[in-house]
PDB file of C-alpha atoms in Angstrom:
ATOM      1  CA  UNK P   4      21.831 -87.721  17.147  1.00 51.00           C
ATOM      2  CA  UNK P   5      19.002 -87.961  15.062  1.00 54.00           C
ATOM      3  CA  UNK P   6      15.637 -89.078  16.062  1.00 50.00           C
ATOM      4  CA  UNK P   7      13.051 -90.958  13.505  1.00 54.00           C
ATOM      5  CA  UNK P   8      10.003 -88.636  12.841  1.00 59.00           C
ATOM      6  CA  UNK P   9       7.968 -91.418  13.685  1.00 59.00           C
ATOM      7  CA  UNK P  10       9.610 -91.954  16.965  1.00 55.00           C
ATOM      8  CA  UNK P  11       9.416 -87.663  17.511  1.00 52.00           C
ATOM      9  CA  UNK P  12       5.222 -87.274  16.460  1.00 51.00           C
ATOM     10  CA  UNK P  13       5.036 -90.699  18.614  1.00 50.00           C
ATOM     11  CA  UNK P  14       6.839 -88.603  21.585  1.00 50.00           C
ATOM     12  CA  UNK P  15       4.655 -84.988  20.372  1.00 51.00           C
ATOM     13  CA  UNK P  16       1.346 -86.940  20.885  1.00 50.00           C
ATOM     14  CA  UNK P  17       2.381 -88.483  24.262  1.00 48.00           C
ATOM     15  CA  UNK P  18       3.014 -85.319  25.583  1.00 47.00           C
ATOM     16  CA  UNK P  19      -0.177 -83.593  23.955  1.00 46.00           C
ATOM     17  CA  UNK P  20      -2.203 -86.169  25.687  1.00 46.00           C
ATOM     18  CA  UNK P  21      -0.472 -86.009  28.972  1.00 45.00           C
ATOM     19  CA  UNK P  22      -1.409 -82.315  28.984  1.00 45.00           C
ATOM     20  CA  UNK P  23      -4.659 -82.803  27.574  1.00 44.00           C
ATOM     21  CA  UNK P  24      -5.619 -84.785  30.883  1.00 42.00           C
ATOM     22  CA  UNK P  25      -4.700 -81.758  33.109  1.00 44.00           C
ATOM     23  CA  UNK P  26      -7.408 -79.312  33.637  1.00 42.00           C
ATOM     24  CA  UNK P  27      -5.443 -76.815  34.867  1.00 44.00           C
ATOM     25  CA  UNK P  28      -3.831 -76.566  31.481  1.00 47.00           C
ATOM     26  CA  UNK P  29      -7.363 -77.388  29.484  1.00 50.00           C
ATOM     27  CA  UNK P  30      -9.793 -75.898  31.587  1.00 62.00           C
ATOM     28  CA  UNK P  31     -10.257 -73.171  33.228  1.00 82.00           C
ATOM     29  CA  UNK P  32     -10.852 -71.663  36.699  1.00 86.00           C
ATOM     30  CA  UNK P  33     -13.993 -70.001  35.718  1.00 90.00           C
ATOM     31  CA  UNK P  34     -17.633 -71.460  34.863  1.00 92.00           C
ATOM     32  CA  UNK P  35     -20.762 -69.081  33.521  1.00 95.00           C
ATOM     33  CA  UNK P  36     -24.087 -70.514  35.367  1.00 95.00           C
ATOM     34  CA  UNK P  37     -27.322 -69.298  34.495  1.00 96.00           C
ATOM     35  CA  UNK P  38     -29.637 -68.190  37.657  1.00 95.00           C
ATOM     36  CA  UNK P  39     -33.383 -68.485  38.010  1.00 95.00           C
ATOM     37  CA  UNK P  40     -35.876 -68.354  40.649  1.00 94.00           C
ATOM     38  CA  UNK P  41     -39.340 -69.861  40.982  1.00 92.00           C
ATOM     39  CA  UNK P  42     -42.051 -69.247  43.558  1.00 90.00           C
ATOM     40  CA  UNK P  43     -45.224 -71.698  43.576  1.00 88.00           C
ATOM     41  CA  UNK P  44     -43.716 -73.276  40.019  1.00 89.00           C
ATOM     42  CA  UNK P  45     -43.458 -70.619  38.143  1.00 92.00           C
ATOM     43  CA  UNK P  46     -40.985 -68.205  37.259  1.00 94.00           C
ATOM     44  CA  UNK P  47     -40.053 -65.246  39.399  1.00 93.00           C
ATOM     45  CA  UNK P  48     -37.718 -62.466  37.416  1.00 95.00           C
ATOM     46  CA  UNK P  49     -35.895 -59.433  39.150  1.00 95.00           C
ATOM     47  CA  UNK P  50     -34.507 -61.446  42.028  1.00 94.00           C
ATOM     48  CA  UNK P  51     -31.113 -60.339  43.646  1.00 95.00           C
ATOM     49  CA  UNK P  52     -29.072 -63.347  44.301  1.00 95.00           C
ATOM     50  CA  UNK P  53     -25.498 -63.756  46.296  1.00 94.00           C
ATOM     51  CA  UNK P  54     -23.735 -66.530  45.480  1.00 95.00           C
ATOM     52  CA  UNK P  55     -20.105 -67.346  47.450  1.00 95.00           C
ATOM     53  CA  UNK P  56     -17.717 -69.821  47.698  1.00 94.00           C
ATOM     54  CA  UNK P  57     -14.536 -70.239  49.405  1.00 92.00           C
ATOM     55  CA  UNK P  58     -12.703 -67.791  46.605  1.00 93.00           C
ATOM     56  CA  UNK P  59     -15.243 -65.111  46.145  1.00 95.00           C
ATOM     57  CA  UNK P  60     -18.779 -63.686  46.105  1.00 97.00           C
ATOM     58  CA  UNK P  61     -21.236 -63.113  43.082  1.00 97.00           C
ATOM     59  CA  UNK P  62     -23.930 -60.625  42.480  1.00 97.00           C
ATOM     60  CA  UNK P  63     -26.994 -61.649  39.876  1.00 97.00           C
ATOM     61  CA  UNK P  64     -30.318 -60.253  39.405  1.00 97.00           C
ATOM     62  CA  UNK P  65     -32.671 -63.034  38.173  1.00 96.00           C
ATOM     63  CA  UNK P  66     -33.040 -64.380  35.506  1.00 96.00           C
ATOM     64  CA  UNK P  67     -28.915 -63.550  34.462  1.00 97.00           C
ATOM     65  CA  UNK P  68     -25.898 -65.091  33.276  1.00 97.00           C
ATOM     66  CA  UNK P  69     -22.951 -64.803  35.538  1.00 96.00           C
ATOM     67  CA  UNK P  70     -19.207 -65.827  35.527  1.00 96.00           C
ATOM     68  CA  UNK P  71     -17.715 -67.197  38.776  1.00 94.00           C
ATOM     69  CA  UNK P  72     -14.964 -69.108  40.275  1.00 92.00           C
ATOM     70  CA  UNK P  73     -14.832 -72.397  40.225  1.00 90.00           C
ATOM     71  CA  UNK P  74     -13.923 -74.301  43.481  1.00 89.00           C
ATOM     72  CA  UNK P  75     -13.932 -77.609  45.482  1.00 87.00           C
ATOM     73  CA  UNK P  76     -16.152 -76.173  47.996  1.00 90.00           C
ATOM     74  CA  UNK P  77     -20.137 -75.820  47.726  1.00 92.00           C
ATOM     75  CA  UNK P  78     -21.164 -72.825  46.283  1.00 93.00           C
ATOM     76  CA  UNK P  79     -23.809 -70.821  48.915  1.00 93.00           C
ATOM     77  CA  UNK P  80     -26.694 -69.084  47.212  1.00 93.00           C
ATOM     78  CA  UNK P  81     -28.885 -66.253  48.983  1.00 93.00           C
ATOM     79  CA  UNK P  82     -32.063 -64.829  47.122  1.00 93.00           C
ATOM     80  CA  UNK P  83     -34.552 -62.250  47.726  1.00 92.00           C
ATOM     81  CA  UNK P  84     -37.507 -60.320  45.866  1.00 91.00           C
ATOM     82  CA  UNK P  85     -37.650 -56.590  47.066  1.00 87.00           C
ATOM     83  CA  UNK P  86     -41.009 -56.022  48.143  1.00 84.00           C
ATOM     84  CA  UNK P  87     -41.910 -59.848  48.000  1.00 81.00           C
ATOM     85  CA  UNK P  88     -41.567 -61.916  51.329  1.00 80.00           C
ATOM     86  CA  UNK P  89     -40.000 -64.941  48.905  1.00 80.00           C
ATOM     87  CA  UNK P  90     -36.840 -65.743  49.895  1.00 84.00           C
ATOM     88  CA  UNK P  91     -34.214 -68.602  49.555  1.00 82.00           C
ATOM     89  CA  UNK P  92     -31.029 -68.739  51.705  1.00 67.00           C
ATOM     90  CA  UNK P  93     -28.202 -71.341  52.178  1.00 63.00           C
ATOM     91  CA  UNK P  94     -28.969 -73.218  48.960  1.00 71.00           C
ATOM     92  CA  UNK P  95     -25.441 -75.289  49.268  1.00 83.00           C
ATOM     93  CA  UNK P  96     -24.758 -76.245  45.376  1.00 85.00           C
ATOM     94  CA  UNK P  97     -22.151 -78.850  45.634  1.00 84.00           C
ATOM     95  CA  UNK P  98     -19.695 -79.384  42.671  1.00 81.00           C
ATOM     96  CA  UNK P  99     -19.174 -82.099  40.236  1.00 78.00           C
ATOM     97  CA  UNK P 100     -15.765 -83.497  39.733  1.00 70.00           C
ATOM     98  CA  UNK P 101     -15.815 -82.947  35.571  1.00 69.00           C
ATOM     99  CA  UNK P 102     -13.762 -85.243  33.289  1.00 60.00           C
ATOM    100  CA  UNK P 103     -10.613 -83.906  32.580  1.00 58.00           C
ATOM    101  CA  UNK P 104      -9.651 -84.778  36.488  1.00 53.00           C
ATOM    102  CA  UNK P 105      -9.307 -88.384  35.870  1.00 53.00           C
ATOM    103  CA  UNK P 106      -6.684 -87.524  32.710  1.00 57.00           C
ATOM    104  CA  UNK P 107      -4.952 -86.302  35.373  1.00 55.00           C
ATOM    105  CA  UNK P 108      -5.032 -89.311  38.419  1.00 53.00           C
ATOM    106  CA  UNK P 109      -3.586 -91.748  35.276  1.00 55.00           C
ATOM    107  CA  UNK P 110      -1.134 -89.517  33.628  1.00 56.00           C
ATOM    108  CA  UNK P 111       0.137 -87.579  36.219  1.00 54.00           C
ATOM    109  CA  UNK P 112       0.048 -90.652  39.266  1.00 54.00           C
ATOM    110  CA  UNK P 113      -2.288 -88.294  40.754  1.00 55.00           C
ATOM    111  CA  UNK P 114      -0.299 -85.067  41.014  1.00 53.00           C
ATOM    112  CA  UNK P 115      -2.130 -82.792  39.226  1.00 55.00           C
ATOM    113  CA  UNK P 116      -5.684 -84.221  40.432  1.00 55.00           C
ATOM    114  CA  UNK P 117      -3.856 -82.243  43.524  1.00 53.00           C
ATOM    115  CA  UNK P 118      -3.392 -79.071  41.419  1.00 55.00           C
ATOM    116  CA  UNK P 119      -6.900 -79.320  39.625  1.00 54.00           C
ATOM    117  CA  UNK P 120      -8.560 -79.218  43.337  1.00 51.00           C
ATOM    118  CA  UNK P 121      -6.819 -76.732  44.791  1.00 55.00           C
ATOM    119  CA  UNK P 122      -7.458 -74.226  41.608  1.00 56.00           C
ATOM    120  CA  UNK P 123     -11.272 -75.512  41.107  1.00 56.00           C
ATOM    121  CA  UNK P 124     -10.265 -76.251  37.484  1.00 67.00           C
ATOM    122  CA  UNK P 125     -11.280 -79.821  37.837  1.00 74.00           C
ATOM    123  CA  UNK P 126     -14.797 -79.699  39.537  1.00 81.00           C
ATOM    124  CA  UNK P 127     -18.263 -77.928  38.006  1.00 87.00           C
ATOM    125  CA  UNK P 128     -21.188 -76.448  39.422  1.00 90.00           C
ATOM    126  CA  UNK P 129     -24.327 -76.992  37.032  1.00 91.00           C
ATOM    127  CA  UNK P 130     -25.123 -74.962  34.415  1.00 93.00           C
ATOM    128  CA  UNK P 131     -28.283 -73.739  35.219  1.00 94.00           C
ATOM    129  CA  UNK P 132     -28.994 -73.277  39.067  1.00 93.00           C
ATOM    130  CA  UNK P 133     -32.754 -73.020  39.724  1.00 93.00           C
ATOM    131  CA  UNK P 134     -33.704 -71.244  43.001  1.00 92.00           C
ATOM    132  CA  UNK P 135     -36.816 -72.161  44.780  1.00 91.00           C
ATOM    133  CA  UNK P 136     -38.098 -69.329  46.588  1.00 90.00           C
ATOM    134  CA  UNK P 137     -40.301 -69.197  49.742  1.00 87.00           C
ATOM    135  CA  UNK P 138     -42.505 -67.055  51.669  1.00 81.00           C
ATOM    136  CA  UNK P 139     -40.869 -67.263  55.155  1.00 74.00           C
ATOM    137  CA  UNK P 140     -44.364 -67.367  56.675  1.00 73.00           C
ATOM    138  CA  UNK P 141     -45.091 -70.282  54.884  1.00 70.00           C
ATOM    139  CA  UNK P 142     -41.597 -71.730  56.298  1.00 61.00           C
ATOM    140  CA  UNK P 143     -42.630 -71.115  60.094  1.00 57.00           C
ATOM    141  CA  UNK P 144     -43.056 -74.013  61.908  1.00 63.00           C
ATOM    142  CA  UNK P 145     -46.636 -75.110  63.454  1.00 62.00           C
ATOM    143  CA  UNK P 146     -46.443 -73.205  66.826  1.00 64.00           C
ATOM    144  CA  UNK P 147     -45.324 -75.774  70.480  1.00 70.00           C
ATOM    145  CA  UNK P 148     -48.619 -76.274  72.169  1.00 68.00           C
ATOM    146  CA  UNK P 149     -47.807 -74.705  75.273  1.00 70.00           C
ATOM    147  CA  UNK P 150     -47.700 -77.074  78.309  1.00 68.00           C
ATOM    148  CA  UNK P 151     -50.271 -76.958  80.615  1.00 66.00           C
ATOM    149  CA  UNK P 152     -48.892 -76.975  84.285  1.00 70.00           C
ATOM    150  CA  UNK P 153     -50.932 -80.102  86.010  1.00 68.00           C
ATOM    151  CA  UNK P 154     -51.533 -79.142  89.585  1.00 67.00           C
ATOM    152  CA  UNK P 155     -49.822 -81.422  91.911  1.00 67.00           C
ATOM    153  CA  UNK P 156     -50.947 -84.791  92.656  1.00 68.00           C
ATOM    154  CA  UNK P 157     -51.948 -85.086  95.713  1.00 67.00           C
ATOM    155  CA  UNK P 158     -49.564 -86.525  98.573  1.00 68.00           C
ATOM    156  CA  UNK P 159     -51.406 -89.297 100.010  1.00 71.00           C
ATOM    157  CA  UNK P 160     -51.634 -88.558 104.655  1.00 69.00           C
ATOM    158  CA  UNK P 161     -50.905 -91.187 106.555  1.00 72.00           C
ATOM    159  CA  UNK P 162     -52.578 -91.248 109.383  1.00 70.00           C
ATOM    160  CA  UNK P 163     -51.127 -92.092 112.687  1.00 71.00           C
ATOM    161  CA  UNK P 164     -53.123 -93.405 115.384  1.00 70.00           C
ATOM    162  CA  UNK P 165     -52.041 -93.003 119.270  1.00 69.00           C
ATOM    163  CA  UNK P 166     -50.710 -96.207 120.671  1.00 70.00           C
ATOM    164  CA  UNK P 167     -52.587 -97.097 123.318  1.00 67.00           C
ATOM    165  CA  UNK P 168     -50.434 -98.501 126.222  1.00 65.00           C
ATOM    166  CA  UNK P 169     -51.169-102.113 127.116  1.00 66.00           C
ATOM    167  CA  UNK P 170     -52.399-102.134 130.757  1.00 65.00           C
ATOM    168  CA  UNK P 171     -50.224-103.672 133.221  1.00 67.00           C
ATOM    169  CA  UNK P 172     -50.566-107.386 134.205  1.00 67.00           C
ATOM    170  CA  UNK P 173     -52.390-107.992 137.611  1.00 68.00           C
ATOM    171  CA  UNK P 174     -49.727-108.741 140.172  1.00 70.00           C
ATOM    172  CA  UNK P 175     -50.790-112.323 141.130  1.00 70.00           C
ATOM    173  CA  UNK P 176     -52.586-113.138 144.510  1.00 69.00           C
ATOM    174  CA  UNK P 177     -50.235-114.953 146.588  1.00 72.00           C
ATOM    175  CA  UNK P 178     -52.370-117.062 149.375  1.00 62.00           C
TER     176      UNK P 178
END
């Protein structure tokens, strides 16, 4: 059977934009960020950062380039200066859902939005994630004022007077 060529490059680009909504097949699994730090607004270099999500961990020295894994989950970033008290810990960087995942919800019926969350191919972290570091001293809360034990109020005495027994009734005088 033979097929028009219009009806065939209609059918091609059909199925080249189907796959061009999956990200799975597009994208990719892997984003580069760029990580800085900054203490009192201004820059702070030679920083060792950790950076994890659910699918892996990440070692950068600031300020570096670095690929990781993309993922659903929030990526988790822990600083610090060696022989600086700055510091920055549980920095939760939640991702973006990025564009090629709603390609997916319309031409798949939502199948591959399943796909492109479970790989991480359809959400982004930013770019550029900038740190803010902190001396932890700084951080401390204001100390509790301590309580100051009150003495104990004073329990009011009742005092209880003897009864004082009526005196007996005359006998009456019989004449």
């Amino acid at each position: 059977m033979h097929v028009p060529s219009s009806v065939a490059l209609a059918a091609r680009t059909l199925l080249l934009f189907g796959l061009g909504g999956c990200a799975t097949l597009t994208g990719n699994t892997e984003q580069m960020v760029l990580v800085q730090t900054i203490q009192d607004n201004r820059e702070l270099n030679g920083a060792g950062c950790i950076l994890s999500n659910d699918v892996g961990k990440w070692f950068v020295t600031t300020p570096g380039r670095i690929t990781i894994r993309k993922s659903q989950e929030p990526l988790t970033v822990d600083c610090r200066k060696h022989g600086s008290p700055a510091i920055a810990t549980d920095d939760h960087i939640d991702p973006k859902l990025n564009g090629s995942i709603w390609g997916n919800v319309i031409l798949t019926l939502g199948v591959g939005y399943f796909v492109d969350r479970n790989t991480g191919a359809g959400f982004d972290y930013p770019s550029i994630l900038t740190i803010v570091m902190q001396d932890p001293a700084r951080l401390a809360p204001p100390p509790t004022p301590v309580a100051v034990k009150q003495p104990p109020a004073a329990v009011p005495v009742t005092v209880v007077q003897p009864k004082v027994a009526p005196s007996p009734l005359p006998t009456p005088v019989v004449y």
